[in-house]
Coordinates of C-alpha atoms and ligand atoms in Angstrom, one line a residue:
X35 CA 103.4 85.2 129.8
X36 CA 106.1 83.3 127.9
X37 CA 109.6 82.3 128.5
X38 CA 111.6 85.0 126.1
X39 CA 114.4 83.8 124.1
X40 CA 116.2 86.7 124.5
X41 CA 119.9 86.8 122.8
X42 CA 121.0 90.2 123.1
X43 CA 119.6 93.6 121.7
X44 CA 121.4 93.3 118.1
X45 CA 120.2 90.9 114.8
X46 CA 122.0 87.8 114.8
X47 CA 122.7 86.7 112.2
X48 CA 125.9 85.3 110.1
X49 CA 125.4 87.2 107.1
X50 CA 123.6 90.1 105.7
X51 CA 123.8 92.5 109.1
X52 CA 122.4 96.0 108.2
X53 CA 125.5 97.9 108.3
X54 CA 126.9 101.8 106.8
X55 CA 124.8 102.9 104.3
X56 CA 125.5 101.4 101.1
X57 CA 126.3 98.4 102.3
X58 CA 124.7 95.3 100.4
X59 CA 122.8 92.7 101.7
X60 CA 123.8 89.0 101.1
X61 CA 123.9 85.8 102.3
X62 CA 121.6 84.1 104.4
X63 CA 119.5 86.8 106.7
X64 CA 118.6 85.5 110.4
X65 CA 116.8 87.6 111.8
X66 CA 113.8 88.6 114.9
X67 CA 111.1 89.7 116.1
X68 CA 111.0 94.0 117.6
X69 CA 109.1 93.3 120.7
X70 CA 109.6 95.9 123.8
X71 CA 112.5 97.4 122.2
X72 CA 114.7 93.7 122.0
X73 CA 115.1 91.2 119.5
X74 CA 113.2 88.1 120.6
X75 CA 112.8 84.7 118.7
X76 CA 109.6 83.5 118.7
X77 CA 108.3 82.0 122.0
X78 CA 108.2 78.8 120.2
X79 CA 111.4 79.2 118.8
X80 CA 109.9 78.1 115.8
X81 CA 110.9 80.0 112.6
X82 CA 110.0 80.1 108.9
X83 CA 111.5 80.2 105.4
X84 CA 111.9 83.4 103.7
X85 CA 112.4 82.1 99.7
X86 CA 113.8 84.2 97.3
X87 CA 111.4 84.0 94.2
X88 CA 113.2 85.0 91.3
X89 CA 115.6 81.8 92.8
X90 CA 113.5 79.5 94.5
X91 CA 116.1 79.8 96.8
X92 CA 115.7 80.1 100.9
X93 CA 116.9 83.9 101.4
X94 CA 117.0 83.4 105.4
X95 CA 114.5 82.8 108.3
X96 CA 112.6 84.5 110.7
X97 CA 110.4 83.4 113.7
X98 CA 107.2 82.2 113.3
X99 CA 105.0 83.9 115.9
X100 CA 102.0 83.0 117.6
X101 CA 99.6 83.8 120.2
X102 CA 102.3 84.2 122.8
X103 CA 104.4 86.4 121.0
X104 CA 101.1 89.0 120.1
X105 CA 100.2 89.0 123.7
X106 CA 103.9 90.0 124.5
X107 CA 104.0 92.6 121.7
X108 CA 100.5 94.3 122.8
X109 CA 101.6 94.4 126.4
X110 CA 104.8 96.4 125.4
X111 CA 102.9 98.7 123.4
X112 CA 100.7 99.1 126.1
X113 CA 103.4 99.5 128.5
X114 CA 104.9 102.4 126.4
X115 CA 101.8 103.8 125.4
X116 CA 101.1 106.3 128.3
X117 CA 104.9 108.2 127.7
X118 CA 104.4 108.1 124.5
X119 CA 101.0 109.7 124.0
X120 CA 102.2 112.6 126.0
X121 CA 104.8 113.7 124.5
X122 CA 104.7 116.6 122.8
X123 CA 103.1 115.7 119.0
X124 CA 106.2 117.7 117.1
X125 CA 108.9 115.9 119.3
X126 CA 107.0 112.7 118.0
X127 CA 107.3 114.0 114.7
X128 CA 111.5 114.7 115.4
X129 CA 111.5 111.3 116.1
X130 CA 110.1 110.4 112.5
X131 CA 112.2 112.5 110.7
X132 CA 115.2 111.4 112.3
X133 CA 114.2 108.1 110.7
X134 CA 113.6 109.4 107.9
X135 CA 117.1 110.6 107.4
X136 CA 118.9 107.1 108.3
X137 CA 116.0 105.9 105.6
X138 CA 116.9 108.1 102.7
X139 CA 120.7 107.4 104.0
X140 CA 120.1 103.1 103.8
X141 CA 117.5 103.3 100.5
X142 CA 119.9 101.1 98.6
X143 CA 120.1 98.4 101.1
X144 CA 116.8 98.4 101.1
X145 CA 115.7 98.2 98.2
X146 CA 118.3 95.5 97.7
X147 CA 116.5 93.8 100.6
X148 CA 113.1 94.2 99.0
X149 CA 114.2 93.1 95.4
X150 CA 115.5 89.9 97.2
X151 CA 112.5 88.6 98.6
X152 CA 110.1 89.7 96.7
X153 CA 111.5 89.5 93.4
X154 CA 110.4 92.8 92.4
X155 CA 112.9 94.3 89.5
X156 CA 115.2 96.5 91.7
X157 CA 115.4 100.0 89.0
X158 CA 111.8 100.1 87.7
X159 CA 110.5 99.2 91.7
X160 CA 112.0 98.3 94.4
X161 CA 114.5 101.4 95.2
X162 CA 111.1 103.7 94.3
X163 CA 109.8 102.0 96.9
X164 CA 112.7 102.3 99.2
X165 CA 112.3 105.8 98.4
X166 CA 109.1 106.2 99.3
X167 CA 109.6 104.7 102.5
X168 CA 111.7 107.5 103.7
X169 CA 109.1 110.1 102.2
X170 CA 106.5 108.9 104.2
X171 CA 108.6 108.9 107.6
X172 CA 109.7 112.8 106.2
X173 CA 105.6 113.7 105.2
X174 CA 103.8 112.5 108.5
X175 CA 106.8 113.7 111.0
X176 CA 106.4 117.1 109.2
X177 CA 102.5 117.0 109.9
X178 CA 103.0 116.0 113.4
X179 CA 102.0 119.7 114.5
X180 CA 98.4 119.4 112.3
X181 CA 97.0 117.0 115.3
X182 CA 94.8 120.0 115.9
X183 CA 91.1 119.6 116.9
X184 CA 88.5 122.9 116.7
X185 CA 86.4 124.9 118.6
X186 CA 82.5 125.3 118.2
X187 CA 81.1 128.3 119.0
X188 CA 78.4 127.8 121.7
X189 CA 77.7 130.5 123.0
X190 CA 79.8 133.3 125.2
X191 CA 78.8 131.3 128.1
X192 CA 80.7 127.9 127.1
X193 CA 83.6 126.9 125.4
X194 CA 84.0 123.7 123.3
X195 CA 86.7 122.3 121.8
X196 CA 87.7 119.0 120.6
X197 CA 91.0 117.2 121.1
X198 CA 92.9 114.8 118.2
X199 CA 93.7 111.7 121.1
X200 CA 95.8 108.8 120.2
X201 CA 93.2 105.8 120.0
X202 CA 95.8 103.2 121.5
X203 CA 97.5 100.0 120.3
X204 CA 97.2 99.6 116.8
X205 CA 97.5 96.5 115.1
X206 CA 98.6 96.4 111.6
X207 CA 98.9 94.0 109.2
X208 CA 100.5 93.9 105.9
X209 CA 101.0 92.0 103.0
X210 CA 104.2 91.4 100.7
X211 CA 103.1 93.0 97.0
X212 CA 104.8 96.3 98.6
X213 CA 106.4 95.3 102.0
X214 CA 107.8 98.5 103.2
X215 CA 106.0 101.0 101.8
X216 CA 102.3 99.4 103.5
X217 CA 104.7 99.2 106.4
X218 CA 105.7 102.7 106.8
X219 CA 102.2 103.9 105.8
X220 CA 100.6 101.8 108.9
X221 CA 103.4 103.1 111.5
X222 CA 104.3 106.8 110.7
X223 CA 100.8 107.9 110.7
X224 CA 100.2 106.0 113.9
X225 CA 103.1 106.8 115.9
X226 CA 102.8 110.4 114.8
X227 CA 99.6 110.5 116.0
X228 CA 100.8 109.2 119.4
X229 CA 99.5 105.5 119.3
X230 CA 101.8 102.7 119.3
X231 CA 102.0 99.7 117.5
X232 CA 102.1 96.0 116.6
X233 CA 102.7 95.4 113.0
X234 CA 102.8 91.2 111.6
X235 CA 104.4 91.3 108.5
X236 CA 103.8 89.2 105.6
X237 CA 105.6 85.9 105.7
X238 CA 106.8 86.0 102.5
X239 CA 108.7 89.9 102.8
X240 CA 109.2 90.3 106.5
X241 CA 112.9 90.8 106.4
X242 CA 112.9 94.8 104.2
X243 CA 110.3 95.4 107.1
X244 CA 112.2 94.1 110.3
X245 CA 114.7 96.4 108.6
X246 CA 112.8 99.7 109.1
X247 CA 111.8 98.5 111.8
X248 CA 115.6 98.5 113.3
X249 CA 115.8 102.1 112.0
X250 CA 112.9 103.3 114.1
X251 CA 113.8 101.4 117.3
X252 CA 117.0 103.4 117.3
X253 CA 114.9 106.9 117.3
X254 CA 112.2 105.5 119.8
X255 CA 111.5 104.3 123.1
X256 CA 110.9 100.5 123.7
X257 CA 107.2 99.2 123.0
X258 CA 106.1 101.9 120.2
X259 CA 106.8 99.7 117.2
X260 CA 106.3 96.3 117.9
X261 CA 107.4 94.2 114.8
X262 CA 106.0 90.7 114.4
X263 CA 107.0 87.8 111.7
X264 CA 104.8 84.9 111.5
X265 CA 101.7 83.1 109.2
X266 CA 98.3 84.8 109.3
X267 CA 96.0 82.4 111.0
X268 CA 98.9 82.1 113.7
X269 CA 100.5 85.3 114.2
X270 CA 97.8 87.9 112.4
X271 CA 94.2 85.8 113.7
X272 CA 95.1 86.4 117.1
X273 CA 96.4 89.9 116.4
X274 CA 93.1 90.6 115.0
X275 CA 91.1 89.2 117.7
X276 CA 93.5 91.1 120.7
X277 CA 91.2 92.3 123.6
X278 CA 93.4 95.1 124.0
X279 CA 94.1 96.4 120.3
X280 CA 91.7 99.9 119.5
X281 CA 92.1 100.2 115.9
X282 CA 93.3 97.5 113.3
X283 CA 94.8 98.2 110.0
X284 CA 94.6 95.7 107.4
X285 CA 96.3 95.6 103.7
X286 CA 95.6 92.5 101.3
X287 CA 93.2 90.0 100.6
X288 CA 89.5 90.8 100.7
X289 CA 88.6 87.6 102.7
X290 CA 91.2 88.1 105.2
X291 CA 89.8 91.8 105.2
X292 CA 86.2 90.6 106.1
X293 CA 87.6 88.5 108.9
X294 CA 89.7 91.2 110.5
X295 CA 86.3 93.7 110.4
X296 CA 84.2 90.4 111.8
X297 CA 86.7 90.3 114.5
X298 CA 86.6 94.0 115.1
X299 CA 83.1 93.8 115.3
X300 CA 83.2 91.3 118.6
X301 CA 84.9 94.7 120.4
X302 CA 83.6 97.6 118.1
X303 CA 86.9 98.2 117.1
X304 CA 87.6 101.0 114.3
X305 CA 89.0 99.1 111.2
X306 CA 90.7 100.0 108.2
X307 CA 90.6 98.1 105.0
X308 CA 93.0 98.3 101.9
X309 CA 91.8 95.1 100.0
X310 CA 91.9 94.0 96.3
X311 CA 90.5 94.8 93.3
X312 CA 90.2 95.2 89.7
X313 CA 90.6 98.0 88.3
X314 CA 89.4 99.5 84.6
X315 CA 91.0 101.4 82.2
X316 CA 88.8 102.9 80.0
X317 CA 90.7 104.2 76.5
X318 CA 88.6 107.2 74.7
X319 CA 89.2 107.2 70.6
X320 CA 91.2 109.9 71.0
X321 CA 93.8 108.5 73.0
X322 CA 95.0 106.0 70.6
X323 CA 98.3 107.0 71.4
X324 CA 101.8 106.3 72.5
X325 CA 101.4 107.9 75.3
X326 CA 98.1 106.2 76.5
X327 CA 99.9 102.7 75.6
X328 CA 102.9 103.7 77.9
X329 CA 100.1 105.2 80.8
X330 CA 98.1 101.5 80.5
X331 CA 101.2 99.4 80.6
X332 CA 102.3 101.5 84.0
X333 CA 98.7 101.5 85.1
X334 CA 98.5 97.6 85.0
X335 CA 101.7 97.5 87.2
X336 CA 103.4 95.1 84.6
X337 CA 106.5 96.4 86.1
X338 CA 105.7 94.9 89.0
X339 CA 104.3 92.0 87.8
X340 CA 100.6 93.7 88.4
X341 CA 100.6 92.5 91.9
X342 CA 99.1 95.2 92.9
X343 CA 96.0 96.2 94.2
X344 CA 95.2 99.2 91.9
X345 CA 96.3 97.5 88.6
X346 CA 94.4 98.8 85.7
X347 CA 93.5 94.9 85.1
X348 CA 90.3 95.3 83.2
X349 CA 91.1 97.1 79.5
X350 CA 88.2 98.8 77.9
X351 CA 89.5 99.8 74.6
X352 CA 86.5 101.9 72.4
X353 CA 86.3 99.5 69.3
X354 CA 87.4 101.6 66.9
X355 CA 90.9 101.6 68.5
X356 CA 90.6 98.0 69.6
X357 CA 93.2 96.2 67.2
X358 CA 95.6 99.6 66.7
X359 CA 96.3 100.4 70.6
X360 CA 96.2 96.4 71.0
X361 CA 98.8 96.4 68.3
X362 CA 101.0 99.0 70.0
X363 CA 100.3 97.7 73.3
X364 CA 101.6 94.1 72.6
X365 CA 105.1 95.7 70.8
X366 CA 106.0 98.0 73.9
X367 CA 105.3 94.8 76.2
X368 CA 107.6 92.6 74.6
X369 CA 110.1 95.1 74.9
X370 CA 110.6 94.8 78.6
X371 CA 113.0 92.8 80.2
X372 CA 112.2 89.9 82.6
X373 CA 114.7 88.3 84.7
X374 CA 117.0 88.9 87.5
X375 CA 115.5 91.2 90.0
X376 CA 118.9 92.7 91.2
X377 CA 120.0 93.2 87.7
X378 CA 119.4 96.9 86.7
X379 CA 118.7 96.1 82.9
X380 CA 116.0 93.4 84.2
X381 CA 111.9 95.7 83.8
X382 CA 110.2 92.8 85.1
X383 CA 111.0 90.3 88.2
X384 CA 109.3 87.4 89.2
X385 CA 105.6 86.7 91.4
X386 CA 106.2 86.1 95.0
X387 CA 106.0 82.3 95.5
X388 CA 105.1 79.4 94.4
X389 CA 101.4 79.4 94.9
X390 CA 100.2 82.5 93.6
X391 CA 102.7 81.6 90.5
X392 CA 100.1 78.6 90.3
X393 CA 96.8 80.4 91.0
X394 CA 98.4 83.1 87.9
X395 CA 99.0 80.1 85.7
X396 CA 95.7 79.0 86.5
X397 CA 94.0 81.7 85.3
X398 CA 96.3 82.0 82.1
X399 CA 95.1 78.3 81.4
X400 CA 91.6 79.0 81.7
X401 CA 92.1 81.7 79.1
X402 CA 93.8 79.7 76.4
X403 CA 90.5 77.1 77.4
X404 CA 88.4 79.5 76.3
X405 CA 87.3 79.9 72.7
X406 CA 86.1 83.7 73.2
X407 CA 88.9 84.7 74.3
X408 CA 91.7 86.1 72.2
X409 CA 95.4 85.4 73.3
X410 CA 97.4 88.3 72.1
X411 CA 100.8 88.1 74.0
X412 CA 102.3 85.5 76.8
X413 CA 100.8 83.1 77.6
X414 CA 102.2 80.2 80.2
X415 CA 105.6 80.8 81.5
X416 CA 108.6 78.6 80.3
X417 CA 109.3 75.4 81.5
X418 CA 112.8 75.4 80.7
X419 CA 115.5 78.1 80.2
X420 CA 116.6 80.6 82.7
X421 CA 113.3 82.1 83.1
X422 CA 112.2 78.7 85.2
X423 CA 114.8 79.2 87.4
X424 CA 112.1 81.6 89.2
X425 CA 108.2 82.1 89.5
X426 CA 108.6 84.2 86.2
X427 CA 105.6 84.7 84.9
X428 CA 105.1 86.7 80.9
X429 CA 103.2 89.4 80.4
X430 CA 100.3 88.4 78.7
X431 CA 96.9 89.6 77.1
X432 CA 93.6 88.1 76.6
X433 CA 91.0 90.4 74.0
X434 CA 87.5 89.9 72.7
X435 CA 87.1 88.9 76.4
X436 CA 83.2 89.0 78.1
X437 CA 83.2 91.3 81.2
X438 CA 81.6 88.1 82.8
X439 CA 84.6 86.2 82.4
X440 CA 86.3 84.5 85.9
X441 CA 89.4 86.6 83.9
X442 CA 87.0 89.7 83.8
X443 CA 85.7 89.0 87.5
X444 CA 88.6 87.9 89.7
X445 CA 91.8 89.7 91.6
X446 CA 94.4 87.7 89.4
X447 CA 97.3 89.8 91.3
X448 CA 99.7 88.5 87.6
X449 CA 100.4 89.8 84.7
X450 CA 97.0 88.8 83.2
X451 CA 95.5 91.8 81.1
X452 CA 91.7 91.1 79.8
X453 CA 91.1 93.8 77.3
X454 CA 87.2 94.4 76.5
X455 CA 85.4 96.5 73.3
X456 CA 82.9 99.1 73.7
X457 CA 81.1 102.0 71.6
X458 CA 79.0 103.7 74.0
X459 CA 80.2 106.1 76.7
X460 CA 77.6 104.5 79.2
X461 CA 78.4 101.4 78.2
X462 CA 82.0 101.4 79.0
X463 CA 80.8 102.8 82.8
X464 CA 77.9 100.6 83.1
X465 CA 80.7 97.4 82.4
X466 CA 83.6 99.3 84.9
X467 CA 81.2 99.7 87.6
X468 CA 79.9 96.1 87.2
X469 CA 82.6 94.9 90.1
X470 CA 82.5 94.0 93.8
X471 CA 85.7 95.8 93.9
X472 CA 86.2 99.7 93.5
X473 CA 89.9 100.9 94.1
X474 CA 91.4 102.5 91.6
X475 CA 90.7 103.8 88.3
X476 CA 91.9 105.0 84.8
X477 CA 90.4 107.4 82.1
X478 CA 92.5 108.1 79.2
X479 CA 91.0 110.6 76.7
X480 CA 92.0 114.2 75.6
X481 CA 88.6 115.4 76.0
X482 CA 88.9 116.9 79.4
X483 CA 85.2 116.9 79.7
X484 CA 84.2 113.3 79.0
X485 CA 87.4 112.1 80.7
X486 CA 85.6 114.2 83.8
X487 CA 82.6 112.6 83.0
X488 CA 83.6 109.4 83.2
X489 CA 86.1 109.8 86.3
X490 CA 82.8 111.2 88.2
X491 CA 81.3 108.0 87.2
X492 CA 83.1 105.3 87.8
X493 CA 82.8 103.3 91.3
X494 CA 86.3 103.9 92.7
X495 CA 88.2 105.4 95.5
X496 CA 90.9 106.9 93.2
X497 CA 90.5 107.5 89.8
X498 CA 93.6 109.0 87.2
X499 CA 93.1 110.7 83.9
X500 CA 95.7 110.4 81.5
X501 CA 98.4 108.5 83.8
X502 CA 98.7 105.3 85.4
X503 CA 101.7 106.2 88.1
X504 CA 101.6 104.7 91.6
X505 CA 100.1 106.5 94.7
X506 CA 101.2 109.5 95.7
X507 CA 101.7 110.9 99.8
X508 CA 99.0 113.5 100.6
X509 CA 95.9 112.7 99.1
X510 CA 93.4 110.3 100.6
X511 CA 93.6 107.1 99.1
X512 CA 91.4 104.0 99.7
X513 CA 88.8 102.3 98.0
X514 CA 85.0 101.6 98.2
X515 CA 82.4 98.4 97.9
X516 CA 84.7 95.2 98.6
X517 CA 87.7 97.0 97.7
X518 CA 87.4 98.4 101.2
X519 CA 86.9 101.2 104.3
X520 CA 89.1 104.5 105.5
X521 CA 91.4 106.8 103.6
X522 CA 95.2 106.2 105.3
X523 CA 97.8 108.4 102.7
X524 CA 97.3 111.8 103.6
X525 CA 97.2 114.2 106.7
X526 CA 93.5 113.1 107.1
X527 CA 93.7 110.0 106.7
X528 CA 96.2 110.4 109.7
X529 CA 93.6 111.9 111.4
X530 CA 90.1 109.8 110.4
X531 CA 92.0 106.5 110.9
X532 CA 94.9 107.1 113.6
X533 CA 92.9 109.5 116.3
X534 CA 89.5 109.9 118.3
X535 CA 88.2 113.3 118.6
X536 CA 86.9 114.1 122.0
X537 CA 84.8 117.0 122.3
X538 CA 85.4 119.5 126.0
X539 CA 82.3 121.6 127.3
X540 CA 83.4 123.6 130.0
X541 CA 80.9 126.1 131.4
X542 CA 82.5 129.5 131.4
X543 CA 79.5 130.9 133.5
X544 CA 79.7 130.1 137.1
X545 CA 78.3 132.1 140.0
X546 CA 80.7 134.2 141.8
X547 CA 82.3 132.3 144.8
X548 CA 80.5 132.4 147.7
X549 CA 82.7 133.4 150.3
Ligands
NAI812 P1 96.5 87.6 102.5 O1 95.4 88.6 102.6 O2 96.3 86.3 103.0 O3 97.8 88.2 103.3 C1 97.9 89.5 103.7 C2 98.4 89.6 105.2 O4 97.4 89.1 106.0 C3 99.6 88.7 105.5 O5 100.4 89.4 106.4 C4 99.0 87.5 106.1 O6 99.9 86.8 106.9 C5 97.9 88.1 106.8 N1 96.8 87.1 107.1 C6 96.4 86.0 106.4 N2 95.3 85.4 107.0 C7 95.1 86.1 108.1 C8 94.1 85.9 109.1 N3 93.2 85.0 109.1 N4 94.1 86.8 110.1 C9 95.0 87.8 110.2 N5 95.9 88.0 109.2 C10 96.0 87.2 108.2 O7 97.0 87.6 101.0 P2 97.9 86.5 100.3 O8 97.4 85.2 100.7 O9 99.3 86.8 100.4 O10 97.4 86.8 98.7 C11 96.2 86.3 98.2 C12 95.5 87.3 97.4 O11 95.2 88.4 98.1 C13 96.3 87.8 96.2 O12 96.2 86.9 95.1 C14 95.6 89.1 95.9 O13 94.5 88.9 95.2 C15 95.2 89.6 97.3 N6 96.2 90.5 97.9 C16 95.8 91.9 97.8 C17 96.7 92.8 98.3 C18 96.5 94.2 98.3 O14 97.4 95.1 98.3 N7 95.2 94.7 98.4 C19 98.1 92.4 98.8 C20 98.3 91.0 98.9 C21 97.3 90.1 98.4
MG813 MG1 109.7 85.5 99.5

């Protein structure tokens, strides 16, 4: 055990305090750790940078937690697990919707939070975000009483039923693309379902989670939520590897993903996986449209800098619409607004730091390399000007490309489209399933029947016709191949990835009592 570094319940901090709704954050954030119910820096005392992108500017700091800090965060939750899993599922689900309603009543604060450090644009998706964070707090405490488990008929002689049991500690991790809403989809569903929790969060958007985190300490007992801040081989590797964690969670990369199931494996360990991917969008003749432009725009997430794991990265455009819906595509892009995050005008913010700004460059630069491939908008960001004030990067769009391509291949996570002919129906699948990844998915066509067709077809966990809108509560969503394992969004995903079923015999046919 490790000496704590304990400095009263509250936040410190000199600036930015979560106060009354409405309030705006500002200045530079301090803040800790949500271990046991109290506010701890990191045994270490150690703490890192949190940068504001669209600035390059530090935002605040938070501690950088290691082993000691995961093994004091599992023993809380283990400590409070017990109470916890006992009481009653729709008093558990009071408690969420309680937080819910200080959510819904602080969404500007935090979207403000969330726009800040991750230099997502503020009106088209960070207070959608904040919204949504509520929502999911509101959707799981209201399924609370569904925790039901079934009977089997055996036979008059027996009854058997089965019983939805918390699993235990979960450990989560999340990444930064969408801070609070991966972090409210790991702990409602958990917590409702009577587990507790350790959550890392990402080191580059901790503070909009350590946030939400305050909210739900003040509607729970110490040791359900356990919030960590810290790097992932530091804080999330030894997370991962916890003898006493049941289930782990994982959102981002697909190589971190494949370590966290290898280090589930060492304890059989349920896992589930929400990695990358790259996702088609394949465009019917018919839907050489305005309204299938506007669909594959939002379905690439350029609103969001397409740091996303379900962007619609991989255009197949049918060739006979290749150069018109290009055409249209290119106009309605260079319409949107990139700059300040916090400025409501601004459509597009910045990428999240410096070296996935590089790794996006990269890949823009191999692209203007390559003969083959067409560059239609973009390009490298500015070197000068207000837009390098920030890891800004431009929209931009590569045609005529080979679905061999790195472009074709790779999770760019930027604004990188790669748009692709095709004339055959089959063809088009044959080149959307040709991925390791399969998350989402995107058929645009008014022919309800081929756009079926194809939507049956294609390798994916989730698959849209005719929109290109973000996920939505309620419906199972996860992906399949490398793209990863388990369904989280919906009451059965509560269920499949946040309970164990045990199944009760009990004999109903004794002999009478002897005496
Ligand atoms: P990452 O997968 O390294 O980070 C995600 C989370 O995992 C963070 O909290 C991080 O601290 C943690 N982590 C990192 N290494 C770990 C380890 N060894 N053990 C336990 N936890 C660990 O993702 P990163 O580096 O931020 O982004 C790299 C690429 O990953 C992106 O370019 C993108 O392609 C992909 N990505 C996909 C996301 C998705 O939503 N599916 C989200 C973020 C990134
Ligand atoms: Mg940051």
């Amino acid at each position: 055990m490790t000496t704590l570094h304990r400095e009263g319940l509250s936040l410190d901090g000199d600036a930015g305090r979560p106060g009354a709704a409405g309030t705006v954050p500002s200045g530079y954030f301090r803040r800790k750790m949500l271990i046991g119910g109290e506010w701890l820096d990191a045994a270490s005392a150690q703490t890192l940078v949190v940068e504001n992108p669209a600035r390059k500017q530090a935002l605040g700091e938070v501690p950088r937690g290691g082993t000691d800090d995961v093994d004091l965060a599992v023993a809380a939750a283990g400590a409070a697990g017990a109470a916890w899993a006992r009481i009653p599922p729709r008093d558990r689900g009071r408690a969420c919707l309680a937080i819910a309603e200080v959510l819904e009543h602080r969404q500007e604060e935090l979207a403000r939070l969330i726009a800040s450090e991750t230099g997502n644009a503020l009106r088209t998706q960070a207070r959608g975000e904040a919204k949504w964070v509520a929502d999911v707090f509101r959707y799981f405490g209201g399924l609370a009483g569904e925790l039901k488990g079934i009977t089997v008929p055996l036979g008059e002689a027996m009854l058997s039923y089965t019983r939805r049991e918390p699993i235990g500690i979960v450990g989560a991790i999340v990444p930064w693309n969408a801070p609070a809403q991966l972090a409210s989809l790991k702990i409602a569903p958990a917590i409702c379902a009577g587990n507790t929790l350790v959550l890392k969060a990402a080191e580059d958007a901790p503070l909009a989670v350590l946030m939400i985190a305050e909210i739900c300490q003040a509607h729970l007992p110490p040791g359900v939520v356990n919030v960590l801040t810290g790097y992932g081989a530091e804080c999330g590797a030894p997370l991962a590897a916890h003898p006493q964690i049941r289930k782990l969670s994982f959102t981002g990369s697909t190589a971190v993903g494949k370590a966290i199931m290898r280090a589930a494996a060492d304890r059989v360990v349920p896992v589930s996986l929400e990695l990358g991917g790259k996702s088609p969008s394949i465009v019917f003749p018919d839907a050489d449209e305005d309204w299938a432009v506007e669909g594959v725009i939002a379905a690439m997430r350029f609103t969001r800098q397409s740091q996303s794991c379900t962007a619609g990265s991989r255009l197949f455009l049918h060739a006979d619409i290749f150069e018109p819906f290009l055409d249209k595509l290119v106009t309605k892009l260079k319409a949107l607004k990139i700059g300040d995050p916090l400025d409501d005008a601004t459509d597009i913010g910045s990428i999240i730091n410096e070296r996935q700004f590089t790794k996006v460059c990269g890949y823009i630069e191999d692209g203007l390399r390559r003969r083959e491939a067409r560059l239609l908008t973009g390009g490298l960001p500015p070197r000068e000007g207000p837009l390098a004030m920030g890891y800004f990067a431009i929209p931009t769009i590569f045609a005529d490309a080979s679905n061999d391509w790195r472009l074709a291949r790779e999770e760019i996570f930027g604004p990188v489209l790669i748009a692709i002919p095709w004339r055959d129906e089959a063809e088009a699948v044959r080149m959307a399933n040709a991925s390791h990844y399969g998350l989402a998915a995107y058929v645009w066509s008014r022919d309800i029947g081929q756009a079926l067709r194809t939507a049956h077809a294609v390798e994916a966990g989730w698959v849209q016709v005719n929109q290109g809108g973000g996920q939505l509560l309620g419906q199972p969503y996860g992906g399949v191949k490398e793209s990863g394992i388990g369904r989280e969004m919906s009451l059965e995903g509560m269920l499949d990835s946040f309970t164990e079923t045990k199944t009760i015999n009990v004999n109903m046919a004794l002999p009478p009592p002897l005496h």
